[in-house]
mmCIF file of C-alpha atoms in Angstrom:
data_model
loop_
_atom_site.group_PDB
_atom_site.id
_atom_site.type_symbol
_atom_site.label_atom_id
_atom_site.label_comp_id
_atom_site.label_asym_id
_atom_site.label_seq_id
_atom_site.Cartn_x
_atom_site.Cartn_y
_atom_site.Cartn_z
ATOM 1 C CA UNK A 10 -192.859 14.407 -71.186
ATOM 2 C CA UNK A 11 -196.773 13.061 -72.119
ATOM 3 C CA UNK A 12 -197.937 11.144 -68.946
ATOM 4 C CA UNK A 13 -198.571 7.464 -70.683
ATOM 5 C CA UNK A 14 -202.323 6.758 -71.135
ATOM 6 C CA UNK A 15 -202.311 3.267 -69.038
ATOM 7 C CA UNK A 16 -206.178 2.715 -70.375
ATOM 8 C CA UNK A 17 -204.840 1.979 -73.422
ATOM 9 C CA UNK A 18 -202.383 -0.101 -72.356
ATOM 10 C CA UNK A 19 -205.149 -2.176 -70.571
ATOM 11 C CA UNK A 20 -207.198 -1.901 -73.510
ATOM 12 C CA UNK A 21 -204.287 -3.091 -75.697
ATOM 13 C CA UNK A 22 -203.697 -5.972 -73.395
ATOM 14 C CA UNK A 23 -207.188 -7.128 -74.317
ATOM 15 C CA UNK A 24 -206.169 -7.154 -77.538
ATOM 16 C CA UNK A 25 -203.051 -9.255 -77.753
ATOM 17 C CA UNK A 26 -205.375 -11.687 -75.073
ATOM 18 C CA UNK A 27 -207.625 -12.329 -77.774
ATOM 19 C CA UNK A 28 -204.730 -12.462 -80.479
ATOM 20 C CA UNK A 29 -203.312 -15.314 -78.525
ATOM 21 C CA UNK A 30 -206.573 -16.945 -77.420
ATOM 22 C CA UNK A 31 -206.977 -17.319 -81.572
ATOM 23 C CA UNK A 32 -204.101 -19.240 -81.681
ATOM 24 C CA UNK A 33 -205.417 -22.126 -79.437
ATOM 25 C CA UNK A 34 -208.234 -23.211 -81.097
ATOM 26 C CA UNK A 35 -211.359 -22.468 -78.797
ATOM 27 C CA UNK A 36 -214.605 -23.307 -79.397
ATOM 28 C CA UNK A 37 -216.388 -22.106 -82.387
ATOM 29 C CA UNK A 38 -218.343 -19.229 -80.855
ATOM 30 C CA UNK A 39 -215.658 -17.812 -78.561
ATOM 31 C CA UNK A 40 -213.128 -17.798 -81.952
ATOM 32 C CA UNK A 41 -215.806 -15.383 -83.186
ATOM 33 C CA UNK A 42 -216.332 -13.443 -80.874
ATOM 34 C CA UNK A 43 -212.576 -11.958 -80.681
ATOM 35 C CA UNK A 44 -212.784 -11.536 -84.063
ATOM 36 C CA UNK A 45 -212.028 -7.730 -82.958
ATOM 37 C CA UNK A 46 -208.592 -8.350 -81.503
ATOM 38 C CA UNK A 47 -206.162 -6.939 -84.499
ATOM 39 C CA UNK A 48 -208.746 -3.993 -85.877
ATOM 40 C CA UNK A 49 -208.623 -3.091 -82.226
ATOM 41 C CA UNK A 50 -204.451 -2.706 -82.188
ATOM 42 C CA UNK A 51 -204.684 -0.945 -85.629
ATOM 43 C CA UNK A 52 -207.579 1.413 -83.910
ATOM 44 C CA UNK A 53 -205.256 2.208 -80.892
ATOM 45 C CA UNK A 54 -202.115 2.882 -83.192
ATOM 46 C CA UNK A 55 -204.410 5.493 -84.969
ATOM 47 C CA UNK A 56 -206.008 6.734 -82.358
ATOM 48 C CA UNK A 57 -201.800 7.665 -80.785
ATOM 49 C CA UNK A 58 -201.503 8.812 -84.153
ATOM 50 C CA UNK A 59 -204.211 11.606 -83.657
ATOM 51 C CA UNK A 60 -203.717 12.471 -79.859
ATOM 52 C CA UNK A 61 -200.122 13.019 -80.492
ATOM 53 C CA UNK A 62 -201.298 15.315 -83.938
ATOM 54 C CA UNK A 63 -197.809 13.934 -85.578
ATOM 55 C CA UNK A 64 -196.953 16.101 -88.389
ATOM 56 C CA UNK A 65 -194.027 15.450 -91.169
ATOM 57 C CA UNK A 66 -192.371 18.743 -91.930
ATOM 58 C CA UNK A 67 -190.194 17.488 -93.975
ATOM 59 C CA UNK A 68 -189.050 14.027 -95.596
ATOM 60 C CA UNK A 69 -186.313 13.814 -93.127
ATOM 61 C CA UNK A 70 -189.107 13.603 -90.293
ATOM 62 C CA UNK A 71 -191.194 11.026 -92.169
ATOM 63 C CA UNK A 72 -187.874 8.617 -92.659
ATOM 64 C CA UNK A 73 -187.040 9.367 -89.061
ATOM 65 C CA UNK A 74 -190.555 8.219 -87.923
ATOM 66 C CA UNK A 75 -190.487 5.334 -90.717
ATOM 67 C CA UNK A 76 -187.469 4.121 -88.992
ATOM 68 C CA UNK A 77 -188.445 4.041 -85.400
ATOM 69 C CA UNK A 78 -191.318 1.948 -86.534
ATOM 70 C CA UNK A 79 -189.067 -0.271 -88.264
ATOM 71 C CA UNK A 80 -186.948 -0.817 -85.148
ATOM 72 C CA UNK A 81 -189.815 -1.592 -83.500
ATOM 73 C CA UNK A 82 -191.545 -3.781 -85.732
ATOM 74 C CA UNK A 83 -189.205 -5.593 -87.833
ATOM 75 C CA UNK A 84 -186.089 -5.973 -85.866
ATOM 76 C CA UNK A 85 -187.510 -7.554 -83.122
ATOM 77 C CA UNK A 86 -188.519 -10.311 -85.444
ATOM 78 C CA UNK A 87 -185.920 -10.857 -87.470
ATOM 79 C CA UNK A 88 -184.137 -11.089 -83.848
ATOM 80 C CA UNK A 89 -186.927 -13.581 -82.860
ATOM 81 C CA UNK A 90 -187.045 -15.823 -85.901
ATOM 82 C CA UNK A 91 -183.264 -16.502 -85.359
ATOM 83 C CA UNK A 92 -183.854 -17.807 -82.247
ATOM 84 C CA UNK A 93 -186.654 -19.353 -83.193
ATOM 85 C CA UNK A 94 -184.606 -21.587 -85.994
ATOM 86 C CA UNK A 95 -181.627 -22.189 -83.619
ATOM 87 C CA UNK A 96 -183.583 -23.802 -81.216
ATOM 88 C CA UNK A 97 -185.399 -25.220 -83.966
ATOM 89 C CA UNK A 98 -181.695 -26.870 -85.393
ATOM 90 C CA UNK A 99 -180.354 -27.859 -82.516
ATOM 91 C CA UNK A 100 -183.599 -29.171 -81.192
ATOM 92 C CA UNK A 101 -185.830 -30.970 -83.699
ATOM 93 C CA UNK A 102 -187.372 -33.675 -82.023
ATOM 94 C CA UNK A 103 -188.926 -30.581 -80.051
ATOM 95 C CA UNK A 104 -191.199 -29.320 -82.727
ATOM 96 C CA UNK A 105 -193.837 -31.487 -85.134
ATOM 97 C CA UNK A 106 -192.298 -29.499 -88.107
ATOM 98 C CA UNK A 107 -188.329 -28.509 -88.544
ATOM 99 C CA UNK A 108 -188.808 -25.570 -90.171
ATOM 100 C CA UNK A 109 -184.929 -25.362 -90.815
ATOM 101 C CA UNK A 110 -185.467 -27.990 -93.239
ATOM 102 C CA UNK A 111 -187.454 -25.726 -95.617
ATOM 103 C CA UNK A 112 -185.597 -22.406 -96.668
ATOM 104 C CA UNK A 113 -188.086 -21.131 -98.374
ATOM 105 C CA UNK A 114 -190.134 -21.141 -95.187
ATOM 106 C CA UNK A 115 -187.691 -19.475 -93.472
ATOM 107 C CA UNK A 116 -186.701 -16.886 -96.072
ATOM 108 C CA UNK A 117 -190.642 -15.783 -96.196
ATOM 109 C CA UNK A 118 -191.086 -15.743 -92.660
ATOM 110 C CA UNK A 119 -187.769 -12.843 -92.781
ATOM 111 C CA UNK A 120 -189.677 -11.274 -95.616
ATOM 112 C CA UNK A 121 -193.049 -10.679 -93.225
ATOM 113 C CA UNK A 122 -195.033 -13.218 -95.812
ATOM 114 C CA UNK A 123 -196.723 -16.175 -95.534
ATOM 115 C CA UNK A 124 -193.925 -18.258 -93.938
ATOM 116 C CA UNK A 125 -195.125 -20.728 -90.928
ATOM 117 C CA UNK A 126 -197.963 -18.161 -90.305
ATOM 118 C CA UNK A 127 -198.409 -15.635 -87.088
ATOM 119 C CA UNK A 128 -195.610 -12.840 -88.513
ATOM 120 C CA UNK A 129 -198.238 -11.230 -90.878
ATOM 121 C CA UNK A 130 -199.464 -9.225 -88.360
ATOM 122 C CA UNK A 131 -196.338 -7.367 -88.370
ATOM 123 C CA UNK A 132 -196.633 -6.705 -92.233
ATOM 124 C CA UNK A 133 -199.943 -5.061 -91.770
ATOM 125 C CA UNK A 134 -198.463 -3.549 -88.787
ATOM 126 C CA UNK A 135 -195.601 -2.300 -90.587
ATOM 127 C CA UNK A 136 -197.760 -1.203 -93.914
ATOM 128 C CA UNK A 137 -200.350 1.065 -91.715
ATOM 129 C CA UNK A 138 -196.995 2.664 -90.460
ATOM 130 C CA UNK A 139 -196.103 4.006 -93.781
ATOM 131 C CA UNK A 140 -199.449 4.292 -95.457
ATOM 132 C CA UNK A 141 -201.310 5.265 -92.305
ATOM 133 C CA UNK A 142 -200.030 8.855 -92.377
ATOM 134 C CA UNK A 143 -200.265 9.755 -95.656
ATOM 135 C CA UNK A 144 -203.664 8.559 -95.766
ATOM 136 C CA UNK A 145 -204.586 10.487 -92.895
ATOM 137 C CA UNK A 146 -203.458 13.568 -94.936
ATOM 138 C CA UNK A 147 -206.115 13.433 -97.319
ATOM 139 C CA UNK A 148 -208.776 11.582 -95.482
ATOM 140 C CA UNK A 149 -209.553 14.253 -92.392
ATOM 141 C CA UNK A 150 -213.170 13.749 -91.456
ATOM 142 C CA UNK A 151 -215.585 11.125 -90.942
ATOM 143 C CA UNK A 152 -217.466 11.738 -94.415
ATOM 144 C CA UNK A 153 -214.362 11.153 -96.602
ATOM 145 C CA UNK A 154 -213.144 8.179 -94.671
ATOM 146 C CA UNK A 155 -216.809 6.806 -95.747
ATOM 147 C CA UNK A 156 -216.425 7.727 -98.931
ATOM 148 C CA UNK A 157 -213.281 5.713 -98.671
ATOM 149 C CA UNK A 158 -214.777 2.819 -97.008
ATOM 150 C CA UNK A 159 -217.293 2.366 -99.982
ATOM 151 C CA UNK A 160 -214.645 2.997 -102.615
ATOM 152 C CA UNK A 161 -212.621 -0.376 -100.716
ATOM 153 C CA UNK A 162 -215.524 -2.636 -100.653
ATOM 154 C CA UNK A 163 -215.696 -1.952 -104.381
ATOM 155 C CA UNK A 164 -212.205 -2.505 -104.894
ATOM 156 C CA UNK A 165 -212.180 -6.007 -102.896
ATOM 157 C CA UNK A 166 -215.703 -6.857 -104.943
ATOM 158 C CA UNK A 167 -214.564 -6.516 -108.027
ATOM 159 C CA UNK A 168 -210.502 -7.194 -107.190
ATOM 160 C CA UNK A 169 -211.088 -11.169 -106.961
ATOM 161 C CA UNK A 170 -209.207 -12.939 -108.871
ATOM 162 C CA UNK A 171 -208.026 -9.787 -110.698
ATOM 163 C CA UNK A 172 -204.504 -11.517 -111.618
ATOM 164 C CA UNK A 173 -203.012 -14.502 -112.463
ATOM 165 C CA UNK A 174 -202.900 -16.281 -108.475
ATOM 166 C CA UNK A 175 -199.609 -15.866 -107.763
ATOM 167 C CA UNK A 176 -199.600 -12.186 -108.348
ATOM 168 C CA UNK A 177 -203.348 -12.132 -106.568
ATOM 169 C CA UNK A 178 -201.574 -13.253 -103.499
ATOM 170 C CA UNK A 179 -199.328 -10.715 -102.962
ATOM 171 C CA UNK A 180 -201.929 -8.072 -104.573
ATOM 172 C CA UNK A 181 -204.106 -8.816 -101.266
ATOM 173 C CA UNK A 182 -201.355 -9.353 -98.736
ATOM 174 C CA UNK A 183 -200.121 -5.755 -99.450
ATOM 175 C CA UNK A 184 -202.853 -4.363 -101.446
ATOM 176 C CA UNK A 185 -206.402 -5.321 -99.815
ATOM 177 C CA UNK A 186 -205.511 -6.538 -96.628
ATOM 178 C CA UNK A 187 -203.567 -3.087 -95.900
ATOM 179 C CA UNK A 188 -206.124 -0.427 -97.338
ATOM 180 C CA UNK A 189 -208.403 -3.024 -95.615
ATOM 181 C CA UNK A 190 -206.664 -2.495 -91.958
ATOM 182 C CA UNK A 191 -206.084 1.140 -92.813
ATOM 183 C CA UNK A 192 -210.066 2.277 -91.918
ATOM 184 C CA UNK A 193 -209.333 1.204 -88.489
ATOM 185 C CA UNK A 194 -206.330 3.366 -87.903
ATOM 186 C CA UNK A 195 -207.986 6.512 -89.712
ATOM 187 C CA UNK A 196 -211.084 6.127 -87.694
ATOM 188 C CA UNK A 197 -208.625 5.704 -84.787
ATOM 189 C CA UNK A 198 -206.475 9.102 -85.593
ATOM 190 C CA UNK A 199 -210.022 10.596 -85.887
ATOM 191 C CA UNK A 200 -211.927 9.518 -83.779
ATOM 192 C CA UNK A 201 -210.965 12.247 -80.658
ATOM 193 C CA UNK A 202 -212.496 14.725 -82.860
ATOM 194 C CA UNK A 203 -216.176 12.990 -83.156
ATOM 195 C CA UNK A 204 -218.311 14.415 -80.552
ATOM 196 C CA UNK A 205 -220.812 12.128 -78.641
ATOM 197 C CA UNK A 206 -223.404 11.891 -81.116
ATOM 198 C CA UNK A 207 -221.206 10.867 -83.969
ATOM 199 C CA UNK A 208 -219.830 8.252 -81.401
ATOM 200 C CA UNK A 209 -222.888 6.966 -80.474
ATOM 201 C CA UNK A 210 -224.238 6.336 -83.905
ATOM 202 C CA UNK A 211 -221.143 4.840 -85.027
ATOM 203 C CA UNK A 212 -221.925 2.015 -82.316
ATOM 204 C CA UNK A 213 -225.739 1.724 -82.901
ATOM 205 C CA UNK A 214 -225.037 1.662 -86.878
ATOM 206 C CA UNK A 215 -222.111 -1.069 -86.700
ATOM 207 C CA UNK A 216 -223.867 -3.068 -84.151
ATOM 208 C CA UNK A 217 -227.331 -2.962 -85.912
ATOM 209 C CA UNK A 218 -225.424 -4.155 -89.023
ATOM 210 C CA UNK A 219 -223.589 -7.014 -86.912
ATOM 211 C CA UNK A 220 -226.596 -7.966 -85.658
ATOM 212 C CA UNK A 221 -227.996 -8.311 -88.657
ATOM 213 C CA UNK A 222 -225.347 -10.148 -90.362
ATOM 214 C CA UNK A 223 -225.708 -12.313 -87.641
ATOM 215 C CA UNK A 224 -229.722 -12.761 -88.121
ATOM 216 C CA UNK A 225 -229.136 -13.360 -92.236
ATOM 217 C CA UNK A 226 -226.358 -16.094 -91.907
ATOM 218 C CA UNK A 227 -228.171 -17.775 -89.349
ATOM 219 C CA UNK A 228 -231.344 -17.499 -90.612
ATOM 220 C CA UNK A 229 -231.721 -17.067 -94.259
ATOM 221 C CA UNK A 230 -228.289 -18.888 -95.043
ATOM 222 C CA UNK A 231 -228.850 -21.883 -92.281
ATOM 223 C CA UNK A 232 -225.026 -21.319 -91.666
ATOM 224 C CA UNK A 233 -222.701 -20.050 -88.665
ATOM 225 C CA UNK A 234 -221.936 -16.437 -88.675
ATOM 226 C CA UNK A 235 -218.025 -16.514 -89.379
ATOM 227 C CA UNK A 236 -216.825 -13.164 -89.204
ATOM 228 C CA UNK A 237 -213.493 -14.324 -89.494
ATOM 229 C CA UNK A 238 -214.381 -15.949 -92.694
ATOM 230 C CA UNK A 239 -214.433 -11.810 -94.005
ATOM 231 C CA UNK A 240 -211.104 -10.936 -92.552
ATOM 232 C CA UNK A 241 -208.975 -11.795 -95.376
ATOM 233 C CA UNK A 242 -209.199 -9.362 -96.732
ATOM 234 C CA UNK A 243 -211.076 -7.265 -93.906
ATOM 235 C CA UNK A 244 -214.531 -6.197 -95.257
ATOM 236 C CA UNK A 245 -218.151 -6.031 -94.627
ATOM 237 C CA UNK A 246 -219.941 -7.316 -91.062
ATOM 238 C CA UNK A 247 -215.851 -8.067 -89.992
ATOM 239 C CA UNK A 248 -215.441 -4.236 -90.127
ATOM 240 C CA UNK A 249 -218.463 -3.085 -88.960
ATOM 241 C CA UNK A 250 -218.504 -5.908 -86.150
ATOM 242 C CA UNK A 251 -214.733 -4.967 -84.461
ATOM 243 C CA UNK A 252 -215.981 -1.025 -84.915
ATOM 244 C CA UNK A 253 -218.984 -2.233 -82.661
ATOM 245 C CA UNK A 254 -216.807 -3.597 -79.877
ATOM 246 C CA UNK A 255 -213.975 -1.106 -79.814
ATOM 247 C CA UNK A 256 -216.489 1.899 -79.562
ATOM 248 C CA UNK A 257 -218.194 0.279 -76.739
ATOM 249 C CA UNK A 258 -214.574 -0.253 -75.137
ATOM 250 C CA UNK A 259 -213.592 3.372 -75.821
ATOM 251 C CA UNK A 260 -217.216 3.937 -74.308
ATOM 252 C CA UNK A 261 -216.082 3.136 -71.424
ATOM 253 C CA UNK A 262 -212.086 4.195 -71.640
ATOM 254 C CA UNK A 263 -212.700 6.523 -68.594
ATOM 255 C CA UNK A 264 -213.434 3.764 -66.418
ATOM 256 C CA UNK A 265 -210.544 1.727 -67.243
ATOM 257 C CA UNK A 266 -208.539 4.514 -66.594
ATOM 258 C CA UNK A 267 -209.780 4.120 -63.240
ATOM 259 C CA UNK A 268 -208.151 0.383 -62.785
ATOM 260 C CA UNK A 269 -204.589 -0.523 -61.081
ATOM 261 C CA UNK A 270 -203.832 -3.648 -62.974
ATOM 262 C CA UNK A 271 -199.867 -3.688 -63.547
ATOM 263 C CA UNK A 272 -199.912 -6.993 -64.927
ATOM 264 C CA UNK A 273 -202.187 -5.523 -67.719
ATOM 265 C CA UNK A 274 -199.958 -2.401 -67.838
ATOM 266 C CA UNK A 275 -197.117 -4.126 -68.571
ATOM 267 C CA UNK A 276 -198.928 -6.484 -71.048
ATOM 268 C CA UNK A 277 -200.137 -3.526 -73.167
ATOM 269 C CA UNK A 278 -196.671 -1.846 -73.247
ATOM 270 C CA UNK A 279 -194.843 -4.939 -73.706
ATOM 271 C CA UNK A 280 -197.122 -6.578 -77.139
ATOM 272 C CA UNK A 281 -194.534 -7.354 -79.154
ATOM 273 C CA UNK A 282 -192.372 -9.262 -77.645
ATOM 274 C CA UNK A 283 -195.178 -10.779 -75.942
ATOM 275 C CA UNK A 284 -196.270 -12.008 -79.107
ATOM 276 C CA UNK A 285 -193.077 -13.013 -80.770
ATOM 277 C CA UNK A 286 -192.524 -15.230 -77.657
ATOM 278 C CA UNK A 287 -196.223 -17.221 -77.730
ATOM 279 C CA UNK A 288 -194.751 -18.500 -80.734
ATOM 280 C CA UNK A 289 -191.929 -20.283 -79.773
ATOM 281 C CA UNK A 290 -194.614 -21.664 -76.886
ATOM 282 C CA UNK A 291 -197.341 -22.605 -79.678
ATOM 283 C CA UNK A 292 -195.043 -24.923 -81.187
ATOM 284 C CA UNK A 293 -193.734 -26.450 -77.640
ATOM 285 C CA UNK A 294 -197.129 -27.073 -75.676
ATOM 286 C CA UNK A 295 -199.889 -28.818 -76.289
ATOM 287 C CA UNK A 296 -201.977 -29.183 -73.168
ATOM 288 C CA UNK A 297 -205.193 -31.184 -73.427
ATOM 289 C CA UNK A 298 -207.941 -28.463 -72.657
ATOM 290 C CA UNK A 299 -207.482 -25.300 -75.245
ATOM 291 C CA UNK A 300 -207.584 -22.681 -72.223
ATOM 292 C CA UNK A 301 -204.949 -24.545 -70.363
ATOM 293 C CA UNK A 302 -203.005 -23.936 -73.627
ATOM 294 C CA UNK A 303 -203.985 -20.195 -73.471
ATOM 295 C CA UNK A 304 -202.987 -19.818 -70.041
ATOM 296 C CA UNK A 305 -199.668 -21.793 -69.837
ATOM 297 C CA UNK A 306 -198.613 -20.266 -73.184
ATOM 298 C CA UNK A 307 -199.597 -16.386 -72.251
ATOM 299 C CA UNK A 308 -197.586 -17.028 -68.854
ATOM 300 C CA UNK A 309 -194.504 -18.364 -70.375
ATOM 301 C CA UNK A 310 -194.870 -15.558 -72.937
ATOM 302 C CA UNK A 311 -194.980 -12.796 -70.288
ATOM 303 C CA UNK A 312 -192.055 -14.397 -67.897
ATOM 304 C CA UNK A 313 -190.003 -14.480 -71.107
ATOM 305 C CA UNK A 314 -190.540 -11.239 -72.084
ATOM 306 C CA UNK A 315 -190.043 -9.699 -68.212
ATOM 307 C CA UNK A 316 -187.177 -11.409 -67.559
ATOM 308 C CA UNK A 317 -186.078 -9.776 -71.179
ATOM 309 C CA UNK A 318 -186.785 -6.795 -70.427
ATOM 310 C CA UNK A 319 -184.581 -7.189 -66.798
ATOM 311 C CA UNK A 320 -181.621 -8.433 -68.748
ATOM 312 C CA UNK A 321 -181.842 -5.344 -71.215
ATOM 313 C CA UNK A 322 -181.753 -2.739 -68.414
ATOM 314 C CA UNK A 323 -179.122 -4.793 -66.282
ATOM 315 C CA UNK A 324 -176.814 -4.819 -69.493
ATOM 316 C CA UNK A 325 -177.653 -0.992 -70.391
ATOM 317 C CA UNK A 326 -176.698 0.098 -66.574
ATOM 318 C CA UNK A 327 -173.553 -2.394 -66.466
ATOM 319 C CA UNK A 328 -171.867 -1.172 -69.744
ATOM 320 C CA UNK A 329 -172.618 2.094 -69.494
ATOM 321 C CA UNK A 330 -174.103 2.418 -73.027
ATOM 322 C CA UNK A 331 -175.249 6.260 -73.824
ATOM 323 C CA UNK A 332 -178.222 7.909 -74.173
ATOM 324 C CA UNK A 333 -179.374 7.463 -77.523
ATOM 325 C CA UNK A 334 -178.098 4.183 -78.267
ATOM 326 C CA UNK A 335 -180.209 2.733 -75.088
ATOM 327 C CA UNK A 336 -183.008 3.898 -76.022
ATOM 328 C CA UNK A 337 -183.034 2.542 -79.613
ATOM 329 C CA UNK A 338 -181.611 -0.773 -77.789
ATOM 330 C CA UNK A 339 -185.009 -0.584 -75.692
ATOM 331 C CA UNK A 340 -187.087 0.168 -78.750
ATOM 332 C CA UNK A 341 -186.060 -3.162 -80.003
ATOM 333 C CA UNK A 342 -186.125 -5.273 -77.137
ATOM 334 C CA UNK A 343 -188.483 -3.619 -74.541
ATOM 335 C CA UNK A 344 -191.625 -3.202 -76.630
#
């Protein structure tokens, strides 16, 4: 068995920190700043991708992997948004909006789409799982993953307003946004194979350009730099910006290698649920001071999803379930 890489863990932690952190409205320049947080989880699923040089021998092993991802993906929150709505029914009063009230809402939050917001992540998620190794089979080296870089910003230049709006919509959410999300998990699955040098001028080049983004908004525009402002779909200084900040983190990867922080550990090997569960705590607190929300909210998330993950193993070992069918149980509810 691989010995798990905890620095990615940790490093993943800091990722769903900053996912969360988002989704309580800090200040302007702190918002901005994390702008990194989701390239950086598409980076690290690429960059497992490539250390674990997964190969598909056969259709039977791509629809095996397809699956595993969609027991770890989708399940989990189609599992979530039912609890979500029952405690939504049978509580109202609880929440500002009773989402049970609008079935369309509910129907697109199922579907991965636009719904009451926060499960799109999981599309893109789900949509770098298929197309992310297929891609990879074409695109092998740095040069043709540039080549495919400039060929996207073309496509998202000249894509605007393409169709009719309703079919734009869905044209981004699984067209752009996807092929968008999809250079940071092919520079992830190759980015054990760039030696030093390549590295380094992959930071120097994306910072120089952030930098510089920065310098024109500010100063030739008279306007904030909003990187987030390019994330939908994900191009330009919001690409070259989170490529900055997760090659200095990988930078220093050997370092955090280094750390004992369990709490982190189990934070990075625990994301989804982790997520699914801030949530349900989004809609239910609403503390004065924004990182009071962050911290009560991110504490509630992690009890919820320990004392989960306790219940799961207690109910495994008490009903004797096999082998197999544990571990797909602990796919779903343990990740």
């Amino acid at each position: 068995m691989v010995e798990r890489d905890n620095s990615l863990d940790i490093i993943r932690s800091v990722g769903l920190l900053c996912i969360i952190l988002a989704h309580v409205n800090p200040p302007f320049t702190i918002f901005q700043i994390r702008n990194f947080d989701v390239p950086l989880m598409v980076f690290i699923s690429g960059y497992l991708f490539g250390n674990k040089n997964q190969t598909f021998k056969s259709i039977t092993d791509f629809t095996t992997y397809l699956w595993k991802r969609f027991l770890r993906l989708v399940v989990p929150v189609w599992i979530f948004l039912s609890i979500f709505y029952i405690i939504q029914y049978f509580f109202p009063l609880s929440f500002k909006i009773n989402y049970t009230q609008f079935p369309d809402i509910m129907i697109s939050s199922y579907l991965l789409l636009d719904g009451f917001g926060y499960v799109w992540i999981i599309r893109i998620f789900l949509m770098i799982a298929i197309l992310g190794p297929l891609f990879s089979k074409v695109i092998k080296n740095k040069w043709q993953l540039l080549i495919y870089y400039a060929i996207y910003e073309m496509v998202v230049q000249f894509s605007t307003d393409l169709f009719q709006p309703g079919v734009q919509k869905y044209f981004n959410q699984f067209g752009t946004y996807s092929l968008g999300f999809l250079i940071f998990f092919m520079l992830g699955a190759q980015y054990r194979n760039y030696d030093v040098r390549t590295k380094t001028l992959l930071f120097i080049i994306s910072a120089l350009i952030s930098i510089g983004g920065l310098i024109y908004f500010k100063f030739h525009l008279g306007i904030p730099f909003d990187i987030g402002a390019l994330k939908y779909p994900p191009h330009s200084f919001y690409i070259f910006y989170a490529v900055s900040i997760f090659s200095l983190i990988f930078c220093i990867k050997p370092t955090i290698q280094k750390l004992n922080k369990p709490i982190l550990n189990f934070i990075g090997s625990s994301t989804i649920w982790i997520y699914l569960w801030h949530i349900l705590f989004l809609f239910l607190i609403n503390l004065e001071n924004w990182y009071l929300n962050w911290i009560a909210i991110l504490t509630l998330s992690i009890i919820a999803t320990f004392l989960q993950q306790q219940l799961i193993n207690k109910a495994i070992n008490h009903f004797k379930i096999p082998a197999k069918q544990a571990k797909q149980i602990r796919i779903i509810f343990c990740s």
